[in-house]
Structure formats: structure tokens, C-alpha cells
mmCIF file of C-alpha atoms in Angstrom:
data_model
loop_
_atom_site.group_PDB
_atom_site.id
_atom_site.type_symbol
_atom_site.label_atom_id
_atom_site.label_comp_id
_atom_site.label_asym_id
_atom_site.label_seq_id
_atom_site.Cartn_x
_atom_site.Cartn_y
_atom_site.Cartn_z
ATOM 1 C CA ILE A 1 -12.215 -14.854 -2.330
ATOM 2 C CA ILE A 2 -14.113 -18.056 -1.468
ATOM 3 C CA ASP A 3 -16.903 -16.863 0.779
ATOM 4 C CA THR A 4 -20.371 -15.226 0.527
ATOM 5 C CA GLY A 5 -19.572 -13.417 -2.718
ATOM 6 C CA ILE A 6 -18.149 -9.981 -3.437
ATOM 7 C CA ASP A 7 -20.117 -6.861 -4.236
ATOM 8 C CA ILE A 8 -18.438 -6.299 -7.604
ATOM 9 C CA LYS A 9 -19.982 -2.816 -7.860
ATOM 10 C CA HIS A 10 -18.518 -1.600 -4.543
ATOM 11 C CA PRO A 11 -16.676 1.691 -5.280
ATOM 12 C CA GLU A 12 -13.582 0.621 -3.387
ATOM 13 C CA LEU A 13 -13.357 -2.727 -5.163
ATOM 14 C CA VAL A 14 -14.393 -2.223 -8.801
ATOM 15 C CA HIS A 15 -10.729 -1.681 -9.782
ATOM 16 C CA ALA A 16 -9.757 -5.072 -8.363
ATOM 17 C CA ILE A 17 -12.517 -7.355 -9.653
ATOM 18 C CA TRP A 18 -11.234 -10.189 -11.868
ATOM 19 C CA THR A 19 -12.805 -10.476 -15.316
ATOM 20 C CA ASN A 20 -12.749 -13.753 -17.217
ATOM 21 C CA PRO A 21 -10.992 -12.792 -20.474
ATOM 22 C CA ASN A 22 -12.489 -15.731 -22.381
ATOM 23 C CA GLU A 23 -16.157 -15.119 -21.578
ATOM 24 C CA VAL A 24 -18.592 -12.714 -23.258
ATOM 25 C CA ALA A 25 -20.982 -11.075 -20.798
ATOM 26 C CA GLY A 26 -24.694 -11.626 -21.160
ATOM 27 C CA ASN A 27 -24.793 -13.832 -24.259
ATOM 28 C CA ASN A 28 -25.973 -16.913 -22.360
ATOM 29 C CA ILE A 29 -23.177 -18.988 -23.903
ATOM 30 C CA ASP A 30 -20.271 -20.805 -22.256
ATOM 31 C CA ASP A 31 -17.724 -19.054 -24.452
ATOM 32 C CA ASP A 32 -14.666 -20.543 -22.727
ATOM 33 C CA ASN A 33 -16.148 -24.076 -22.539
ATOM 34 C CA ASN A 34 -15.418 -24.431 -18.833
ATOM 35 C CA GLY A 35 -18.955 -25.536 -17.966
ATOM 36 C CA TYR A 36 -20.138 -22.155 -16.604
ATOM 37 C CA ILE A 37 -22.291 -19.798 -18.658
ATOM 38 C CA ASP A 38 -21.431 -16.070 -18.423
ATOM 39 C CA ASP A 39 -18.968 -16.570 -15.559
ATOM 40 C CA ILE A 40 -17.564 -13.061 -15.973
ATOM 41 C CA HIS A 41 -16.347 -12.384 -12.395
ATOM 42 C CA GLY A 42 -16.477 -15.868 -10.834
ATOM 43 C CA TRP A 43 -19.333 -18.207 -9.924
ATOM 44 C CA ASP A 44 -21.998 -18.734 -7.278
ATOM 45 C CA PHE A 45 -21.640 -22.406 -6.341
ATOM 46 C CA LEU A 46 -24.365 -22.118 -3.729
ATOM 47 C CA HIS A 47 -27.054 -21.241 -6.302
ATOM 48 C CA ASP A 48 -25.161 -22.584 -9.357
ATOM 49 C CA ASP A 49 -25.286 -19.357 -11.358
ATOM 50 C CA ALA A 50 -23.150 -16.373 -12.386
ATOM 51 C CA SER A 51 -24.538 -14.054 -9.669
ATOM 52 C CA VAL A 52 -21.372 -13.713 -7.640
ATOM 53 C CA TYR A 53 -23.102 -11.427 -5.143
ATOM 54 C CA ASP A 54 -26.749 -11.373 -4.105
ATOM 55 C CA GLU A 55 -27.805 -8.091 -2.512
ATOM 56 C CA ASN A 56 -30.934 -9.708 -1.077
ATOM 57 C CA ASP A 57 -28.791 -12.089 0.982
ATOM 58 C CA GLU A 58 -27.742 -9.150 3.179
ATOM 59 C CA GLU A 59 -24.357 -10.775 3.602
ATOM 60 C CA GLU A 60 -21.263 -8.644 3.423
ATOM 61 C CA HIS A 61 -18.572 -10.984 4.753
ATOM 62 C CA GLY A 62 -16.985 -11.730 1.348
ATOM 63 C CA THR A 63 -17.044 -8.049 0.450
ATOM 64 C CA ALA A 64 -15.450 -7.101 3.799
ATOM 65 C CA ILE A 65 -12.663 -9.637 3.254
ATOM 66 C CA ALA A 66 -12.200 -8.311 -0.297
ATOM 67 C CA GLY A 67 -11.882 -4.790 1.149
ATOM 68 C CA ILE A 68 -9.207 -5.838 3.629
ATOM 69 C CA LEU A 69 -7.227 -7.248 0.744
ATOM 70 C CA ALA A 70 -7.778 -4.737 -2.063
ATOM 71 C CA ALA A 71 -9.785 -1.627 -1.137
ATOM 72 C CA LYS A 72 -8.610 1.433 -3.047
ATOM 73 C CA THR A 73 -6.835 4.276 -1.251
ATOM 74 C CA ASN A 74 -9.321 7.154 -1.314
ATOM 75 C CA ASP A 75 -11.457 9.157 1.061
ATOM 76 C CA ILE A 76 -13.944 6.301 1.526
ATOM 77 C CA GLY A 77 -13.655 3.534 4.138
ATOM 78 C CA ILE A 78 -10.451 1.518 4.445
ATOM 79 C CA THR A 79 -7.307 0.884 2.415
ATOM 80 C CA GLY A 80 -6.554 -2.676 1.413
ATOM 81 C CA ILE A 81 -3.209 -4.352 1.909
ATOM 82 C CA HIS A 82 -2.644 -5.124 -1.789
ATOM 83 C CA GLN A 83 -4.470 -2.825 -4.183
ATOM 84 C CA ASN A 84 -2.899 -4.284 -7.329
ATOM 85 C CA THR A 85 -4.529 -7.684 -7.033
ATOM 86 C CA GLN A 86 -7.423 -9.252 -8.914
ATOM 87 C CA LEU A 87 -10.307 -10.678 -6.876
ATOM 88 C CA MET A 88 -12.358 -13.572 -8.249
ATOM 89 C CA SER A 89 -15.659 -14.003 -6.468
ATOM 90 C CA ILE A 90 -16.372 -17.612 -5.507
ATOM 91 C CA LYS A 91 -19.622 -17.850 -3.549
ATOM 92 C CA PHE A 92 -20.538 -20.968 -1.611
ATOM 93 C CA LEU A 93 -21.929 -19.527 1.639
ATOM 94 C CA ASP A 94 -25.293 -17.955 2.397
ATOM 95 C CA LYS A 95 -26.106 -15.103 4.799
ATOM 96 C CA GLN A 96 -25.928 -17.496 7.783
ATOM 97 C CA GLN A 97 -22.493 -18.541 6.540
ATOM 98 C CA GLN A 98 -23.859 -21.960 5.731
ATOM 99 C CA GLY A 99 -22.698 -23.837 2.656
ATOM 100 C CA TYR A 100 -21.893 -27.238 1.226
ATOM 101 C CA VAL A 101 -18.474 -28.893 1.046
ATOM 102 C CA ASP A 102 -19.114 -30.079 -2.529
ATOM 103 C CA ALA A 103 -19.827 -26.484 -3.568
ATOM 104 C CA LEU A 104 -16.660 -25.359 -1.817
ATOM 105 C CA ILE A 105 -14.590 -28.025 -3.593
ATOM 106 C CA LYS A 106 -16.049 -27.043 -6.980
ATOM 107 C CA GLY A 107 -15.227 -23.417 -6.158
ATOM 108 C CA LEU A 108 -11.621 -24.225 -5.299
ATOM 109 C CA HIS A 109 -11.198 -26.138 -8.566
ATOM 110 C CA TYR A 110 -12.850 -23.346 -10.536
ATOM 111 C CA ALA A 111 -10.581 -20.701 -9.017
ATOM 112 C CA HIS A 112 -7.463 -22.744 -9.686
ATOM 113 C CA GLN A 113 -8.488 -23.650 -13.240
ATOM 114 C CA ASN A 114 -9.100 -19.976 -13.979
ATOM 115 C CA GLY A 115 -5.671 -18.915 -12.876
ATOM 116 C CA ALA A 116 -6.005 -18.084 -9.179
ATOM 117 C CA LYS A 117 -2.708 -18.847 -7.505
ATOM 118 C CA ILE A 118 -3.948 -17.936 -4.018
ATOM 119 C CA SER A 119 -7.344 -18.435 -2.401
ATOM 120 C CA ASN A 120 -8.603 -16.675 0.701
ATOM 121 C CA ASN A 121 -10.885 -18.952 2.720
ATOM 122 C CA SER A 122 -12.266 -17.033 5.684
ATOM 123 C CA TYR A 123 -14.739 -19.597 7.010
ATOM 124 C CA GLY A 124 -14.604 -22.782 9.043
ATOM 125 C CA PHE A 125 -16.458 -25.741 10.431
ATOM 126 C CA TYR A 126 -15.922 -28.578 12.873
ATOM 127 C CA ILE A 127 -16.697 -31.525 10.598
ATOM 128 C CA TYR A 128 -13.795 -33.265 8.898
ATOM 129 C CA SER A 129 -13.981 -33.789 5.107
ATOM 130 C CA LYS A 130 -11.430 -36.102 3.454
ATOM 131 C CA ALA A 131 -12.595 -34.839 0.044
ATOM 132 C CA LEU A 132 -11.779 -31.243 1.035
ATOM 133 C CA GLU A 133 -8.444 -32.217 2.547
ATOM 134 C CA ASP A 134 -7.534 -34.152 -0.638
ATOM 135 C CA THR A 135 -8.572 -31.182 -2.807
ATOM 136 C CA ILE A 136 -6.486 -28.723 -0.812
ATOM 137 C CA ASN A 137 -3.473 -31.059 -0.931
ATOM 138 C CA LYS A 138 -3.878 -31.647 -4.701
ATOM 139 C CA LEU A 139 -4.092 -27.926 -5.462
ATOM 140 C CA ALA A 140 -1.167 -27.185 -3.121
ATOM 141 C CA ASN A 141 0.931 -29.700 -5.023
ATOM 142 C CA GLU A 142 0.026 -27.777 -8.192
ATOM 143 C CA GLY A 143 1.295 -24.526 -6.660
ATOM 144 C CA HIS A 144 -1.950 -23.105 -5.225
ATOM 145 C CA LEU A 145 -1.542 -21.235 -1.894
ATOM 146 C CA PHE A 146 -4.542 -21.842 0.368
ATOM 147 C CA ILE A 147 -5.053 -19.159 3.044
ATOM 148 C CA THR A 148 -7.570 -19.994 5.761
ATOM 149 C CA ALA A 149 -9.104 -18.533 8.912
ATOM 150 C CA ALA A 150 -7.946 -20.157 12.134
ATOM 151 C CA GLY A 151 -11.322 -19.813 13.844
ATOM 152 C CA ASN A 152 -13.097 -17.037 15.692
ATOM 153 C CA GLU A 153 -14.362 -18.829 18.773
ATOM 154 C CA GLY A 154 -11.114 -18.819 20.780
ATOM 155 C CA LYS A 155 -10.976 -22.627 20.902
ATOM 156 C CA ASN A 156 -7.792 -24.642 20.995
ATOM 157 C CA THR A 157 -7.868 -26.221 17.537
ATOM 158 C CA ASP A 158 -5.418 -28.925 18.648
ATOM 159 C CA ASN A 159 -8.171 -30.194 20.941
ATOM 160 C CA THR A 160 -11.190 -29.192 18.860
ATOM 161 C CA PRO A 161 -10.208 -29.308 15.176
ATOM 162 C CA HIS A 162 -11.508 -26.470 13.024
ATOM 163 C CA TYR A 163 -11.515 -27.119 9.267
ATOM 164 C CA PRO A 164 -9.969 -26.310 6.941
ATOM 165 C CA SER A 165 -7.406 -24.638 9.225
ATOM 166 C CA SER A 166 -6.718 -27.873 11.143
ATOM 167 C CA PHE A 167 -5.569 -29.614 7.978
#
């Protein structure tokens, strides 16, 4: 999930949170030599740290998307569409859903390099980025499936391109 981060302690999601098998939690060492210290459940590319979810940000979008995909069947909330999946939290957006394309690109590479075959990208913007388009194409050629939101404003994206969906 490439978004605002996932609440990895959420009771409906704890079963589905990806854990980096080559990293030791809390030892302040980059055990897997991937350039990220203690990246146990993903990485926060907005703040450049291992905090994949910041409660103080008051942003639940990434967690909501995670729930749609993988929430456990129980007597709480919703049931996700695929409960046997693993969710890696890639944060690049803040509570206003603002972020940086370079952080997004780093997040996509991180996810792919750590085994994610599919990325959910439920965000969008109206500024074209060749670097992002090239990254998506490169990863697609390596077998990565890139899922993206088509836009929430009801605009015709043929006339007003919305990225990354208009790629």
C-alpha cells in the first residue's frame, strides 16, 4: 500500500502486515543491507524513517485502503476482499495527501525490491512526471502490477490527465 501509511496495530489488519524477514527489529542496524534501518513493516519515505504510520498525522486513508483489501472477517468493521495477503506499508503522503514524487519513486523501488508483486496506489495529481512514468514502466517490465486510482473529482481524464492513472 503506497499511501499515508498503515496502522499496523489495527485489530483487523495485524494478521496481514508484511514483516521483513531479513531485518531485526529495534537494533538500529540495517541487517539486510538495503539502506533502511529497522524497516520491519515498510518505510516512511515522507519522513525517511521506519515509522510506517504516524498516529499524530490523523490520516487514515492508507489504513482504510488496507482494510478494503485485507480486513479480517470478524464482528468488527468490514471484511477485506483478500484476507490472505501481506501488506507492506509505504508512506509518502501526509494528512493533506501531499507528498513528493521522488519519495513515491523510492517507495515503488523499495516495495519491488522487497518482493511486492503488486502495488496499490490510491492517490493522484495533475502534474506529469517523466521519472514516475519511467519507473512504473520499468517495474511493469519486471513483472510488477501497478494498481492506481482513476481520480475522485469526476473529471474526464482524457481531457484533464490525472497521474499516475493517465499513464
